[in-house]
Amino acid sequence: MFKKNKLLITLVIFTMLITVFTYGCRKAEKPNLPSPKQEDRNIIDNEIERKDLEDVKEKTGKTLSARAEKIADSIVDLPGVNDATVVITGNTALVGVDIEKELEGKVVTDLKKQIVTRVKQTDKDIKNVTVTADPDLFERIDDIAQEINRGRGMSEFADEVKEIIRRITPSM
C-alpha cells in the first residue's frame, strides 16, 4: 500500500513540475505600446482631422447659410410676402414667412404653393419644402437660421427642426 501511495505522489509531483516548467518558462508578453514617435504622429493626425472637420463644418455652414439666404431673398420677391427665413437640412428647406395680414384661406394656400415652386427653382438641390406662415414658428425658424449664421452647427438644432416640421405637416 505504501508503495502505491509513493508511486501516486511521485506521479502527481512529476506532473506538477512539468506543468510549472511548461507554463512558467514561456517568454513574457509585453504590451504593444506605441513608440513616442508614433504617439506624436497620432496626436498630429488627430489635430489635423479635427481642424479639417472644423473647416468643413464652417464651410458647410456658410454654404448652407448662403443658400438659405438666396432662397429667402427670392421668396420675399413674391407679392404678399413681407419677410422670409429659411433653414436647410439635407435636401429639405424649412421656410417661415411673414405674409400680409389681409391674406386668408385659398390665397395663403396658393401663396405657399408658389413658395414651394420658387424654392425648388432657386435651389435645385432642394427636394422637400415645408412652409409655415405661423408667426411663432417664423420666429423659431429665424432664430435657428441666425444661430447657424453665427457658426453653430445644424446638428444642434436637429430635434427642434424635426419638431417644427411635425407641427407644420402633422401625420395623417
mmCIF file of C-alpha atoms in Angstrom:
data_model
loop_
_atom_site.group_PDB
_atom_site.id
_atom_site.type_symbol
_atom_site.label_atom_id
_atom_site.label_comp_id
_atom_site.label_asym_id
_atom_site.label_seq_id
_atom_site.Cartn_x
_atom_site.Cartn_y
_atom_site.Cartn_z
ATOM 1 C CA MET A 1 0.000 0.000 0.000
ATOM 2 C CA PHE A 2 2.803 2.364 0.919
ATOM 3 C CA LYS A 3 4.441 1.661 -2.466
ATOM 4 C CA LYS A 4 1.237 2.521 -4.312
ATOM 5 C CA ASN A 5 0.885 5.832 -2.472
ATOM 6 C CA LYS A 6 4.534 6.645 -3.068
ATOM 7 C CA LEU A 7 4.101 5.993 -6.796
ATOM 8 C CA LEU A 8 0.959 8.134 -6.911
ATOM 9 C CA ILE A 9 2.631 11.013 -5.050
ATOM 10 C CA THR A 10 5.642 10.829 -7.358
ATOM 11 C CA LEU A 11 3.401 10.907 -10.426
ATOM 12 C CA VAL A 12 1.462 13.938 -9.121
ATOM 13 C CA ILE A 13 4.671 15.830 -8.294
ATOM 14 C CA PHE A 14 6.166 14.961 -11.675
ATOM 15 C CA THR A 15 3.009 16.206 -13.467
ATOM 16 C CA MET A 16 3.040 19.430 -11.458
ATOM 17 C CA LEU A 17 6.714 20.063 -12.249
ATOM 18 C CA ILE A 18 6.149 19.549 -15.970
ATOM 19 C CA THR A 19 3.176 21.918 -15.839
ATOM 20 C CA VAL A 20 5.147 24.599 -13.964
ATOM 21 C CA PHE A 21 8.111 24.373 -16.341
ATOM 22 C CA THR A 22 5.905 24.372 -19.421
ATOM 23 C CA TYR A 23 3.926 27.466 -18.479
ATOM 24 C CA GLY A 24 6.473 29.176 -16.272
ATOM 25 C CA CYS A 25 9.274 29.199 -18.814
ATOM 26 C CA ARG A 26 7.359 30.991 -21.534
ATOM 27 C CA LYS A 27 8.514 34.342 -22.814
ATOM 28 C CA ALA A 28 6.754 37.203 -21.051
ATOM 29 C CA GLU A 29 4.217 39.027 -23.193
ATOM 30 C CA LYS A 30 4.960 42.727 -23.479
ATOM 31 C CA PRO A 31 2.147 45.152 -24.094
ATOM 32 C CA ASN A 32 2.185 46.625 -27.580
ATOM 33 C CA LEU A 33 2.859 50.248 -26.673
ATOM 34 C CA PRO A 34 3.258 52.785 -29.438
ATOM 35 C CA SER A 35 6.637 54.370 -29.738
ATOM 36 C CA PRO A 36 6.910 58.032 -28.768
ATOM 37 C CA LYS A 37 7.275 58.957 -32.434
ATOM 38 C CA GLN A 38 4.102 57.041 -33.345
ATOM 39 C CA GLU A 39 2.241 58.645 -30.437
ATOM 40 C CA ASP A 40 3.305 62.123 -31.641
ATOM 41 C CA ARG A 41 2.166 61.236 -35.152
ATOM 42 C CA ASN A 42 -1.234 60.121 -33.822
ATOM 43 C CA ILE A 43 -1.659 63.392 -31.924
ATOM 44 C CA ILE A 44 -0.747 65.399 -35.022
ATOM 45 C CA ASP A 45 -3.092 63.306 -37.191
ATOM 46 C CA ASN A 46 -5.943 63.832 -34.717
ATOM 47 C CA GLU A 47 -5.307 67.584 -34.666
ATOM 48 C CA ILE A 48 -5.314 67.708 -38.466
ATOM 49 C CA GLU A 49 -8.527 65.659 -38.656
ATOM 50 C CA ARG A 50 -10.209 67.879 -36.050
ATOM 51 C CA LYS A 51 -9.118 71.018 -37.919
ATOM 52 C CA ASP A 52 -10.349 69.556 -41.218
ATOM 53 C CA LEU A 53 -13.715 68.730 -39.643
ATOM 54 C CA GLU A 54 -13.980 72.248 -38.214
ATOM 55 C CA ASP A 55 -13.135 73.711 -41.633
ATOM 56 C CA VAL A 56 -15.738 71.513 -43.318
ATOM 57 C CA LYS A 57 -18.313 72.427 -40.661
ATOM 58 C CA GLU A 58 -17.534 76.117 -41.114
ATOM 59 C CA LYS A 59 -17.601 75.949 -44.923
ATOM 60 C CA THR A 60 -20.739 73.808 -44.962
ATOM 61 C CA GLY A 61 -22.449 76.131 -42.514
ATOM 62 C CA LYS A 62 -21.509 79.154 -44.602
ATOM 63 C CA THR A 63 -22.611 77.400 -47.777
ATOM 64 C CA LEU A 64 -25.948 76.384 -46.253
ATOM 65 C CA SER A 65 -26.427 79.884 -44.879
ATOM 66 C CA ALA A 66 -25.680 81.426 -48.271
ATOM 67 C CA ARG A 67 -28.099 79.044 -49.989
ATOM 68 C CA ALA A 68 -30.780 79.732 -47.378
ATOM 69 C CA GLU A 69 -30.297 83.492 -47.734
ATOM 70 C CA LYS A 70 -30.597 83.257 -51.525
ATOM 71 C CA ILE A 71 -33.835 81.271 -51.191
ATOM 72 C CA ALA A 72 -35.255 83.717 -48.617
ATOM 73 C CA ASP A 73 -34.432 86.679 -50.883
ATOM 74 C CA SER A 74 -36.245 85.030 -53.800
ATOM 75 C CA ILE A 75 -39.323 84.346 -51.633
ATOM 76 C CA VAL A 76 -39.542 87.958 -50.433
ATOM 77 C CA ASP A 77 -39.912 88.993 -54.093
ATOM 78 C CA LEU A 78 -43.300 87.230 -54.219
ATOM 79 C CA PRO A 79 -46.321 89.520 -53.781
ATOM 80 C CA GLY A 80 -47.881 89.176 -50.336
ATOM 81 C CA VAL A 81 -44.637 88.123 -48.596
ATOM 82 C CA ASN A 82 -43.165 90.682 -46.181
ATOM 83 C CA ASP A 83 -40.273 88.578 -44.893
ATOM 84 C CA ALA A 84 -38.913 85.051 -45.175
ATOM 85 C CA THR A 85 -36.445 82.905 -43.298
ATOM 86 C CA VAL A 86 -35.039 79.547 -44.400
ATOM 87 C CA VAL A 87 -33.166 76.697 -42.751
ATOM 88 C CA ILE A 88 -31.729 73.948 -44.942
ATOM 89 C CA THR A 89 -31.139 70.432 -43.705
ATOM 90 C CA GLY A 90 -30.077 67.855 -46.274
ATOM 91 C CA ASN A 91 -32.358 68.279 -49.277
ATOM 92 C CA THR A 92 -35.146 69.871 -47.221
ATOM 93 C CA ALA A 93 -35.887 73.567 -46.820
ATOM 94 C CA LEU A 94 -37.832 74.727 -43.781
ATOM 95 C CA VAL A 95 -39.409 78.061 -44.707
ATOM 96 C CA GLY A 96 -41.049 80.571 -42.408
ATOM 97 C CA VAL A 97 -42.852 83.503 -43.999
ATOM 98 C CA ASP A 98 -44.354 86.710 -42.698
ATOM 99 C CA ILE A 99 -47.263 87.429 -45.012
ATOM 100 C CA GLU A 100 -49.579 90.406 -45.346
ATOM 101 C CA LYS A 101 -52.260 90.349 -42.633
ATOM 102 C CA GLU A 102 -55.230 90.540 -45.007
ATOM 103 C CA LEU A 103 -54.332 87.304 -46.830
ATOM 104 C CA GLU A 104 -56.507 84.316 -45.879
ATOM 105 C CA GLY A 105 -57.673 80.856 -46.911
ATOM 106 C CA LYS A 106 -57.105 79.840 -50.522
ATOM 107 C CA VAL A 107 -54.887 82.850 -51.189
ATOM 108 C CA VAL A 108 -52.498 81.710 -48.447
ATOM 109 C CA THR A 109 -52.610 78.120 -49.735
ATOM 110 C CA ASP A 110 -51.817 79.325 -53.274
ATOM 111 C CA LEU A 111 -49.017 81.541 -51.955
ATOM 112 C CA LYS A 112 -47.482 78.568 -50.115
ATOM 113 C CA LYS A 113 -47.560 76.560 -53.367
ATOM 114 C CA GLN A 114 -45.803 79.450 -55.139
ATOM 115 C CA ILE A 115 -43.201 79.495 -52.363
ATOM 116 C CA VAL A 116 -42.548 75.753 -52.760
ATOM 117 C CA THR A 117 -42.094 76.235 -56.514
ATOM 118 C CA ARG A 118 -39.835 79.264 -56.005
ATOM 119 C CA VAL A 119 -37.639 77.412 -53.501
ATOM 120 C CA LYS A 120 -37.135 74.457 -55.850
ATOM 121 C CA GLN A 121 -36.391 76.818 -58.769
ATOM 122 C CA THR A 122 -33.877 78.800 -56.731
ATOM 123 C CA ASP A 123 -32.012 75.791 -55.334
ATOM 124 C CA LYS A 124 -32.084 72.645 -57.466
ATOM 125 C CA ASP A 125 -30.707 70.525 -54.586
ATOM 126 C CA ILE A 126 -33.863 71.075 -52.529
ATOM 127 C CA LYS A 127 -36.372 68.254 -52.977
ATOM 128 C CA ASN A 128 -38.662 68.849 -49.970
ATOM 129 C CA VAL A 129 -40.082 72.165 -48.825
ATOM 130 C CA THR A 130 -42.080 72.819 -45.668
ATOM 131 C CA VAL A 131 -43.704 76.251 -45.403
ATOM 132 C CA THR A 132 -45.353 77.979 -42.452
ATOM 133 C CA ALA A 133 -46.945 81.395 -42.057
ATOM 134 C CA ASP A 134 -47.367 80.956 -38.285
ATOM 135 C CA PRO A 135 -45.676 83.949 -36.572
ATOM 136 C CA ASP A 136 -44.331 81.870 -33.650
ATOM 137 C CA LEU A 137 -42.804 79.256 -35.943
ATOM 138 C CA PHE A 138 -41.422 82.027 -38.160
ATOM 139 C CA GLU A 139 -39.556 83.399 -35.119
ATOM 140 C CA ARG A 140 -38.234 79.961 -34.135
ATOM 141 C CA ILE A 141 -37.004 79.260 -37.668
ATOM 142 C CA ASP A 142 -35.434 82.720 -37.841
ATOM 143 C CA ASP A 143 -33.660 82.167 -34.500
ATOM 144 C CA ILE A 144 -32.238 78.858 -35.776
ATOM 145 C CA ALA A 145 -31.096 80.491 -39.039
ATOM 146 C CA GLN A 146 -29.350 83.294 -37.122
ATOM 147 C CA GLU A 147 -27.563 80.833 -34.824
ATOM 148 C CA ILE A 148 -26.358 78.836 -37.838
ATOM 149 C CA ASN A 149 -25.107 82.104 -39.380
ATOM 150 C CA ARG A 150 -23.147 82.690 -36.149
ATOM 151 C CA GLY A 151 -21.392 79.371 -36.633
ATOM 152 C CA ARG A 152 -23.407 76.866 -34.621
ATOM 153 C CA GLY A 153 -23.866 73.517 -36.317
ATOM 154 C CA MET A 154 -27.135 72.387 -37.828
ATOM 155 C CA SER A 155 -26.899 69.196 -35.770
ATOM 156 C CA GLU A 156 -27.512 71.257 -32.627
ATOM 157 C CA PHE A 157 -30.981 72.117 -33.937
ATOM 158 C CA ALA A 158 -31.951 68.768 -35.470
ATOM 159 C CA ASP A 159 -34.584 67.925 -32.853
ATOM 160 C CA GLU A 160 -36.122 71.389 -32.942
ATOM 161 C CA VAL A 161 -36.282 71.389 -36.756
ATOM 162 C CA LYS A 162 -37.941 67.943 -36.738
ATOM 163 C CA GLU A 163 -40.465 69.161 -34.186
ATOM 164 C CA ILE A 164 -41.280 72.261 -36.267
ATOM 165 C CA ILE A 165 -41.733 70.165 -39.407
ATOM 166 C CA ARG A 166 -44.042 67.795 -37.468
ATOM 167 C CA ARG A 167 -46.119 70.772 -36.318
ATOM 168 C CA ILE A 168 -46.413 72.116 -39.853
ATOM 169 C CA THR A 169 -47.144 68.773 -41.522
ATOM 170 C CA PRO A 170 -48.874 66.531 -38.974
ATOM 171 C CA SER A 171 -49.096 62.859 -39.912
ATOM 172 C CA MET A 172 -52.431 61.673 -41.179
#
